[in-house]
PDB file of C-alpha atoms in Angstrom:
ATOM      1  CA  UNK L  10     -23.248-259.968-119.579  1.00 46.00           C
ATOM      2  CA  UNK L  11     -21.672-258.206-122.571  1.00 53.00           C
ATOM      3  CA  UNK L  12     -19.541-260.636-124.697  1.00 56.00           C
ATOM      4  CA  UNK L  13     -16.461-259.639-126.233  1.00 66.00           C
ATOM      5  CA  UNK L  14     -14.385-261.021-129.247  1.00 66.00           C
ATOM      6  CA  UNK L  15     -10.831-260.352-130.061  1.00 81.00           C
ATOM      7  CA  UNK L  16     -10.169-259.464-133.774  1.00 86.00           C
ATOM      8  CA  UNK L  17      -6.832-259.108-135.291  1.00 91.00           C
ATOM      9  CA  UNK L  18      -6.121-256.014-137.445  1.00 95.00           C
ATOM     10  CA  UNK L  19      -3.253-254.515-139.573  1.00 96.00           C
ATOM     11  CA  UNK L  20      -2.644-250.723-139.475  1.00 97.00           C
ATOM     12  CA  UNK L  21      -1.385-249.369-143.047  1.00 95.00           C
ATOM     13  CA  UNK L  22      -0.870-246.020-144.522  1.00 89.00           C
ATOM     14  CA  UNK L  23      -0.231-244.663-148.171  1.00 84.00           C
ATOM     15  CA  UNK L  24       0.586-241.076-149.003  1.00 77.00           C
ATOM     16  CA  UNK L  25      -0.939-239.532-145.981  1.00 79.00           C
ATOM     17  CA  UNK L  26      -3.956-241.647-145.538  1.00 86.00           C
ATOM     18  CA  UNK L  27      -4.070-244.332-142.910  1.00 95.00           C
ATOM     19  CA  UNK L  28      -6.082-247.427-142.735  1.00 97.00           C
ATOM     20  CA  UNK L  29      -7.258-250.132-140.526  1.00 97.00           C
ATOM     21  CA  UNK L  30      -7.612-253.590-142.315  1.00 97.00           C
ATOM     22  CA  UNK L  31      -9.938-256.492-141.212  1.00 97.00           C
ATOM     23  CA  UNK L  32      -9.297-259.827-143.040  1.00 97.00           C
ATOM     24  CA  UNK L  33     -12.203-262.000-142.969  1.00 96.00           C
ATOM     25  CA  UNK L  34     -11.154-264.137-145.976  1.00 96.00           C
ATOM     26  CA  UNK L  35     -10.187-266.935-143.983  1.00 89.00           C
ATOM     27  CA  UNK L  36     -12.061-266.655-140.875  1.00 87.00           C
ATOM     28  CA  UNK L  37     -15.465-265.162-139.538  1.00 88.00           C
ATOM     29  CA  UNK L  38     -15.551-261.770-138.198  1.00 91.00           C
ATOM     30  CA  UNK L  39     -18.451-259.950-136.546  1.00 87.00           C
ATOM     31  CA  UNK L  40     -20.614-258.266-138.888  1.00 90.00           C
ATOM     32  CA  UNK L  41     -19.227-255.033-139.860  1.00 93.00           C
ATOM     33  CA  UNK L  42     -21.435-252.143-140.685  1.00 94.00           C
ATOM     34  CA  UNK L  43     -21.279-248.221-140.813  1.00 95.00           C
ATOM     35  CA  UNK L  44     -21.560-247.751-137.251  1.00 95.00           C
ATOM     36  CA  UNK L  45     -18.842-250.378-136.342  1.00 94.00           C
ATOM     37  CA  UNK L  46     -16.639-248.643-138.848  1.00 96.00           C
ATOM     38  CA  UNK L  47     -17.135-245.404-137.495  1.00 96.00           C
ATOM     39  CA  UNK L  48     -16.528-246.417-134.060  1.00 95.00           C
ATOM     40  CA  UNK L  49     -13.267-248.401-135.191  1.00 96.00           C
ATOM     41  CA  UNK L  50     -12.120-245.101-137.186  1.00 96.00           C
ATOM     42  CA  UNK L  51     -12.594-242.879-134.297  1.00 96.00           C
ATOM     43  CA  UNK L  52      -9.066-241.631-133.281  1.00 96.00           C
ATOM     44  CA  UNK L  53      -9.979-240.959-129.537  1.00 96.00           C
ATOM     45  CA  UNK L  54     -11.952-243.972-128.614  1.00 95.00           C
ATOM     46  CA  UNK L  55     -11.182-246.334-131.425  1.00 94.00           C
ATOM     47  CA  UNK L  56      -8.312-247.505-133.365  1.00 95.00           C
ATOM     48  CA  UNK L  57      -8.196-244.524-135.519  1.00 96.00           C
ATOM     49  CA  UNK L  58      -7.904-244.152-139.192  1.00 96.00           C
ATOM     50  CA  UNK L  59      -9.004-242.424-142.351  1.00 94.00           C
ATOM     51  CA  UNK L  60     -10.805-245.508-143.758  1.00 96.00           C
ATOM     52  CA  UNK L  61     -11.513-249.098-142.550  1.00 97.00           C
ATOM     53  CA  UNK L  62     -10.792-251.825-145.122  1.00 98.00           C
ATOM     54  CA  UNK L  63     -12.801-255.171-144.875  1.00 98.00           C
ATOM     55  CA  UNK L  64     -11.520-258.081-147.062  1.00 98.00           C
ATOM     56  CA  UNK L  65     -13.953-260.937-147.691  1.00 97.00           C
ATOM     57  CA  UNK L  66     -14.331-263.971-150.090  1.00 97.00           C
ATOM     58  CA  UNK L  67     -15.552-263.296-153.499  1.00 97.00           C
ATOM     59  CA  UNK L  68     -17.202-265.527-156.148  1.00 96.00           C
ATOM     60  CA  UNK L  69     -16.527-262.880-158.666  1.00 95.00           C
ATOM     61  CA  UNK L  70     -12.841-262.245-158.087  1.00 98.00           C
ATOM     62  CA  UNK L  71      -9.617-263.620-155.860  1.00 98.00           C
ATOM     63  CA  UNK L  72     -11.537-261.689-153.093  1.00 98.00           C
ATOM     64  CA  UNK L  73     -13.604-258.684-152.097  1.00 98.00           C
ATOM     65  CA  UNK L  74     -12.600-255.293-150.624  1.00 98.00           C
ATOM     66  CA  UNK L  75     -15.023-253.193-148.852  1.00 97.00           C
ATOM     67  CA  UNK L  76     -14.060-249.454-147.938  1.00 96.00           C
ATOM     68  CA  UNK L  77     -15.622-247.555-145.017  1.00 96.00           C
ATOM     69  CA  UNK L  78     -14.942-243.803-144.329  1.00 93.00           C
ATOM     70  CA  UNK L  79     -14.503-242.252-140.959  1.00 93.00           C
ATOM     71  CA  UNK L  80     -18.216-241.272-140.838  1.00 93.00           C
ATOM     72  CA  UNK L  81     -19.296-244.890-141.619  1.00 95.00           C
ATOM     73  CA  UNK L  82     -20.179-244.396-145.169  1.00 92.00           C
ATOM     74  CA  UNK L  83     -19.204-246.995-147.677  1.00 93.00           C
ATOM     75  CA  UNK L  84     -17.432-246.027-150.978  1.00 90.00           C
ATOM     76  CA  UNK L  85     -16.630-247.752-154.176  1.00 88.00           C
ATOM     77  CA  UNK L  86     -12.846-247.803-154.322  1.00 88.00           C
ATOM     78  CA  UNK L  87      -9.678-246.076-153.155  1.00 90.00           C
ATOM     79  CA  UNK L  88      -6.360-246.154-154.866  1.00 90.00           C
ATOM     80  CA  UNK L  89      -4.339-245.689-151.538  1.00 90.00           C
ATOM     81  CA  UNK L  90      -6.096-248.474-149.853  1.00 94.00           C
ATOM     82  CA  UNK L  91      -5.651-250.687-153.039  1.00 95.00           C
ATOM     83  CA  UNK L  92      -1.945-250.300-152.992  1.00 94.00           C
ATOM     84  CA  UNK L  93      -1.898-250.896-149.099  1.00 95.00           C
ATOM     85  CA  UNK L  94      -3.960-254.145-149.577  1.00 97.00           C
ATOM     86  CA  UNK L  95      -1.648-255.307-152.562  1.00 97.00           C
ATOM     87  CA  UNK L  96       1.217-255.262-150.078  1.00 95.00           C
ATOM     88  CA  UNK L  97      -0.558-256.953-147.520  1.00 95.00           C
ATOM     89  CA  UNK L  98      -1.949-259.674-149.815  1.00 97.00           C
ATOM     90  CA  UNK L  99       1.564-259.940-151.397  1.00 96.00           C
ATOM     91  CA  UNK L 100       0.559-261.314-154.939  1.00 97.00           C
ATOM     92  CA  UNK L 101      -1.295-260.063-158.002  1.00 97.00           C
ATOM     93  CA  UNK L 102      -5.015-260.384-157.552  1.00 98.00           C
ATOM     94  CA  UNK L 103      -8.292-259.286-159.012  1.00 98.00           C
ATOM     95  CA  UNK L 104     -10.444-257.607-156.324  1.00 97.00           C
ATOM     96  CA  UNK L 105     -14.005-256.986-156.241  1.00 97.00           C
ATOM     97  CA  UNK L 106     -14.936-253.486-155.055  1.00 95.00           C
ATOM     98  CA  UNK L 107     -18.401-251.506-154.999  1.00 92.00           C
ATOM     99  CA  UNK L 108     -16.754-249.384-157.777  1.00 87.00           C
ATOM    100  CA  UNK L 109     -15.991-252.669-159.828  1.00 90.00           C
ATOM    101  CA  UNK L 110     -13.237-255.001-160.302  1.00 94.00           C
ATOM    102  CA  UNK L 111      -9.669-253.753-160.051  1.00 95.00           C
ATOM    103  CA  UNK L 112      -6.281-255.348-160.321  1.00 96.00           C
ATOM    104  CA  UNK L 113      -3.473-255.098-157.774  1.00 97.00           C
ATOM    105  CA  UNK L 114       0.063-256.158-157.826  1.00 97.00           C
ATOM    106  CA  UNK L 115       3.020-255.793-155.415  1.00 94.00           C
ATOM    107  CA  UNK L 116       5.874-254.216-157.322  1.00 89.00           C
ATOM    108  CA  UNK L 117       9.483-253.063-156.312  1.00 85.00           C
ATOM    109  CA  UNK L 118       9.241-250.358-153.791  1.00 83.00           C
ATOM    110  CA  UNK L 119       5.303-250.223-153.731  1.00 89.00           C
ATOM    111  CA  UNK L 120       2.371-251.529-155.598  1.00 94.00           C
ATOM    112  CA  UNK L 121       0.692-250.996-158.800  1.00 93.00           C
ATOM    113  CA  UNK L 122      -3.199-250.683-159.107  1.00 94.00           C
ATOM    114  CA  UNK L 123      -5.251-250.785-162.230  1.00 94.00           C
ATOM    115  CA  UNK L 124      -8.509-248.824-161.235  1.00 91.00           C
ATOM    116  CA  UNK L 125     -10.192-249.623-164.606  1.00 88.00           C
ATOM    117  CA  UNK L 126     -11.525-247.215-167.125  1.00 89.00           C
ATOM    118  CA  UNK L 127     -11.829-243.636-165.776  1.00 92.00           C
ATOM    119  CA  UNK L 128     -15.474-242.105-166.381  1.00 94.00           C
ATOM    120  CA  UNK L 129     -15.797-238.437-167.190  1.00 97.00           C
ATOM    121  CA  UNK L 130     -19.455-238.209-167.885  1.00 97.00           C
ATOM    122  CA  UNK L 131     -21.450-235.889-165.407  1.00 98.00           C
ATOM    123  CA  UNK L 132     -23.859-238.599-164.367  1.00 97.00           C
ATOM    124  CA  UNK L 133     -21.073-241.093-163.759  1.00 95.00           C
ATOM    125  CA  UNK L 134     -19.343-238.879-161.251  1.00 95.00           C
ATOM    126  CA  UNK L 135     -22.218-238.260-160.353  1.00 96.00           C
ATOM    127  CA  UNK L 136     -23.035-234.663-160.585  1.00 98.00           C
ATOM    128  CA  UNK L 137     -26.520-233.244-159.512  1.00 98.00           C
ATOM    129  CA  UNK L 138     -27.003-231.842-162.936  1.00 97.00           C
ATOM    130  CA  UNK L 139     -25.249-232.008-166.418  1.00 98.00           C
ATOM    131  CA  UNK L 140     -22.173-229.901-167.359  1.00 98.00           C
ATOM    132  CA  UNK L 141     -18.805-230.212-168.945  1.00 97.00           C
ATOM    133  CA  UNK L 142     -16.664-232.162-166.327  1.00 98.00           C
ATOM    134  CA  UNK L 143     -13.290-231.205-168.097  1.00 97.00           C
ATOM    135  CA  UNK L 144     -13.771-227.487-167.097  1.00 97.00           C
ATOM    136  CA  UNK L 145     -16.907-227.455-164.687  1.00 98.00           C
ATOM    137  CA  UNK L 146     -18.552-224.000-164.809  1.00 97.00           C
ATOM    138  CA  UNK L 147     -18.525-223.810-160.872  1.00 97.00           C
ATOM    139  CA  UNK L 148     -16.321-222.258-158.035  1.00 96.00           C
ATOM    140  CA  UNK L 149     -15.606-221.788-154.416  1.00 96.00           C
ATOM    141  CA  UNK L 150     -13.599-219.117-152.737  1.00 93.00           C
ATOM    142  CA  UNK L 151     -11.778-218.042-155.746  1.00 90.00           C
ATOM    143  CA  UNK L 152     -11.015-221.746-156.979  1.00 94.00           C
ATOM    144  CA  UNK L 153     -12.841-222.034-160.300  1.00 95.00           C
ATOM    145  CA  UNK L 154     -13.260-224.644-163.213  1.00 97.00           C
ATOM    146  CA  UNK L 155     -12.190-227.716-161.729  1.00 98.00           C
ATOM    147  CA  UNK L 156     -12.232-231.101-163.502  1.00 98.00           C
ATOM    148  CA  UNK L 157     -14.169-234.341-162.417  1.00 98.00           C
ATOM    149  CA  UNK L 158     -13.508-237.924-162.863  1.00 97.00           C
ATOM    150  CA  UNK L 159     -14.788-241.199-161.271  1.00 94.00           C
ATOM    151  CA  UNK L 160     -12.076-244.036-160.902  1.00 89.00           C
ATOM    152  CA  UNK L 161     -14.281-246.289-158.776  1.00 85.00           C
ATOM    153  CA  UNK L 162     -14.965-243.133-156.558  1.00 87.00           C
ATOM    154  CA  UNK L 163     -15.741-239.576-157.390  1.00 93.00           C
ATOM    155  CA  UNK L 164     -12.872-236.932-157.429  1.00 95.00           C
ATOM    156  CA  UNK L 165     -12.930-233.289-158.221  1.00 98.00           C
ATOM    157  CA  UNK L 166      -9.322-231.735-159.018  1.00 98.00           C
ATOM    158  CA  UNK L 167      -8.568-227.960-158.813  1.00 98.00           C
ATOM    159  CA  UNK L 168      -5.330-226.935-160.678  1.00 96.00           C
ATOM    160  CA  UNK L 169      -3.919-223.863-158.535  1.00 96.00           C
ATOM    161  CA  UNK L 170      -0.712-221.784-159.026  1.00 95.00           C
ATOM    162  CA  UNK L 171       0.282-222.296-155.433  1.00 95.00           C
ATOM    163  CA  UNK L 172      -0.736-225.170-153.084  1.00 95.00           C
ATOM    164  CA  UNK L 173       0.528-223.480-149.946  1.00 94.00           C
ATOM    165  CA  UNK L 174      -1.776-220.578-150.443  1.00 95.00           C
ATOM    166  CA  UNK L 175      -4.967-222.767-150.645  1.00 96.00           C
ATOM    167  CA  UNK L 176      -7.008-223.216-147.405  1.00 95.00           C
ATOM    168  CA  UNK L 177      -7.245-227.012-148.173  1.00 94.00           C
ATOM    169  CA  UNK L 178      -8.434-227.906-144.639  1.00 92.00           C
ATOM    170  CA  UNK L 179     -11.465-225.661-144.833  1.00 95.00           C
ATOM    171  CA  UNK L 180     -12.203-225.951-148.600  1.00 96.00           C
ATOM    172  CA  UNK L 181     -12.125-229.600-148.942  1.00 95.00           C
ATOM    173  CA  UNK L 182     -14.822-230.533-146.427  1.00 93.00           C
ATOM    174  CA  UNK L 183     -16.907-227.459-147.887  1.00 96.00           C
ATOM    175  CA  UNK L 184     -16.691-228.792-151.453  1.00 97.00           C
ATOM    176  CA  UNK L 185     -16.853-232.593-150.621  1.00 94.00           C
ATOM    177  CA  UNK L 186     -20.569-231.857-149.107  1.00 94.00           C
ATOM    178  CA  UNK L 187     -21.716-229.432-151.780  1.00 97.00           C
ATOM    179  CA  UNK L 188     -24.971-230.419-153.079  1.00 97.00           C
ATOM    180  CA  UNK L 189     -23.574-230.414-156.322  1.00 98.00           C
ATOM    181  CA  UNK L 190     -22.003-233.871-155.545  1.00 97.00           C
ATOM    182  CA  UNK L 191     -25.014-236.090-154.178  1.00 95.00           C
ATOM    183  CA  UNK L 192     -22.797-238.942-153.235  1.00 90.00           C
ATOM    184  CA  UNK L 193     -20.182-236.401-152.099  1.00 91.00           C
ATOM    185  CA  UNK L 194     -16.761-236.240-153.565  1.00 94.00           C
ATOM    186  CA  UNK L 195     -13.067-236.502-153.079  1.00 92.00           C
ATOM    187  CA  UNK L 196     -11.393-233.009-153.287  1.00 95.00           C
ATOM    188  CA  UNK L 197      -7.721-232.898-154.626  1.00 95.00           C
ATOM    189  CA  UNK L 198      -5.692-229.673-155.344  1.00 96.00           C
ATOM    190  CA  UNK L 199      -2.860-230.029-157.869  1.00 96.00           C
ATOM    191  CA  UNK L 200       0.111-227.674-158.685  1.00 97.00           C
ATOM    192  CA  UNK L 201       2.245-228.145-161.746  1.00 96.00           C
ATOM    193  CA  UNK L 202       5.933-227.663-160.715  1.00 95.00           C
ATOM    194  CA  UNK L 203       7.692-229.006-163.661  1.00 93.00           C
ATOM    195  CA  UNK L 204       7.189-230.708-166.849  1.00 90.00           C
ATOM    196  CA  UNK L 205       7.139-234.033-165.347  1.00 93.00           C
ATOM    197  CA  UNK L 206       6.301-233.096-161.847  1.00 96.00           C
ATOM    198  CA  UNK L 207       2.818-232.273-160.244  1.00 95.00           C
ATOM    199  CA  UNK L 208       2.220-231.727-156.303  1.00 94.00           C
ATOM    200  CA  UNK L 209      -1.121-233.233-155.424  1.00 90.00           C
ATOM    201  CA  UNK L 210      -3.155-233.145-152.085  1.00 88.00           C
TER     202      UNK L 210
END
């Protein structure tokens, strides 16, 4: 006979990303691994989300945050998820992540997150081999010389003249899984539209 267990969750979103948050800080939950995260993230047969967030007790910080992608892989940190957790927690806190300890704080109209010192070294991204991460000598389908940074998780950023002309839905997954990024990468496209205004997806 199969046993089931009722587990409360919170569904949140930030800047187009949605999250399912499980809180194991005060009560025990079933063991969460990549296969369970993948099942819960499925938009047809599970709850559906971009990332599953698991909050746990921590001896090194106020609490621990684990982040699972839709495919069950675990990542170091996520700014959007951290902002959501800051609102859920409701108070300033130091949070242990696989990418290091971050600081979250609810703020008027949202939340602020200190993701720590950004890393620009090629092996901190990481890349498969050494190169200048400010203007990488690589390209995909006319997009060239992106920058790369690790802010608890790796990002590659392309500055383009017209975001609407870029096939982001096709290029994002293609670049994310390129062998240049052995731990995969978050792909961002940016357009400068004014002196103090950047569109970013």
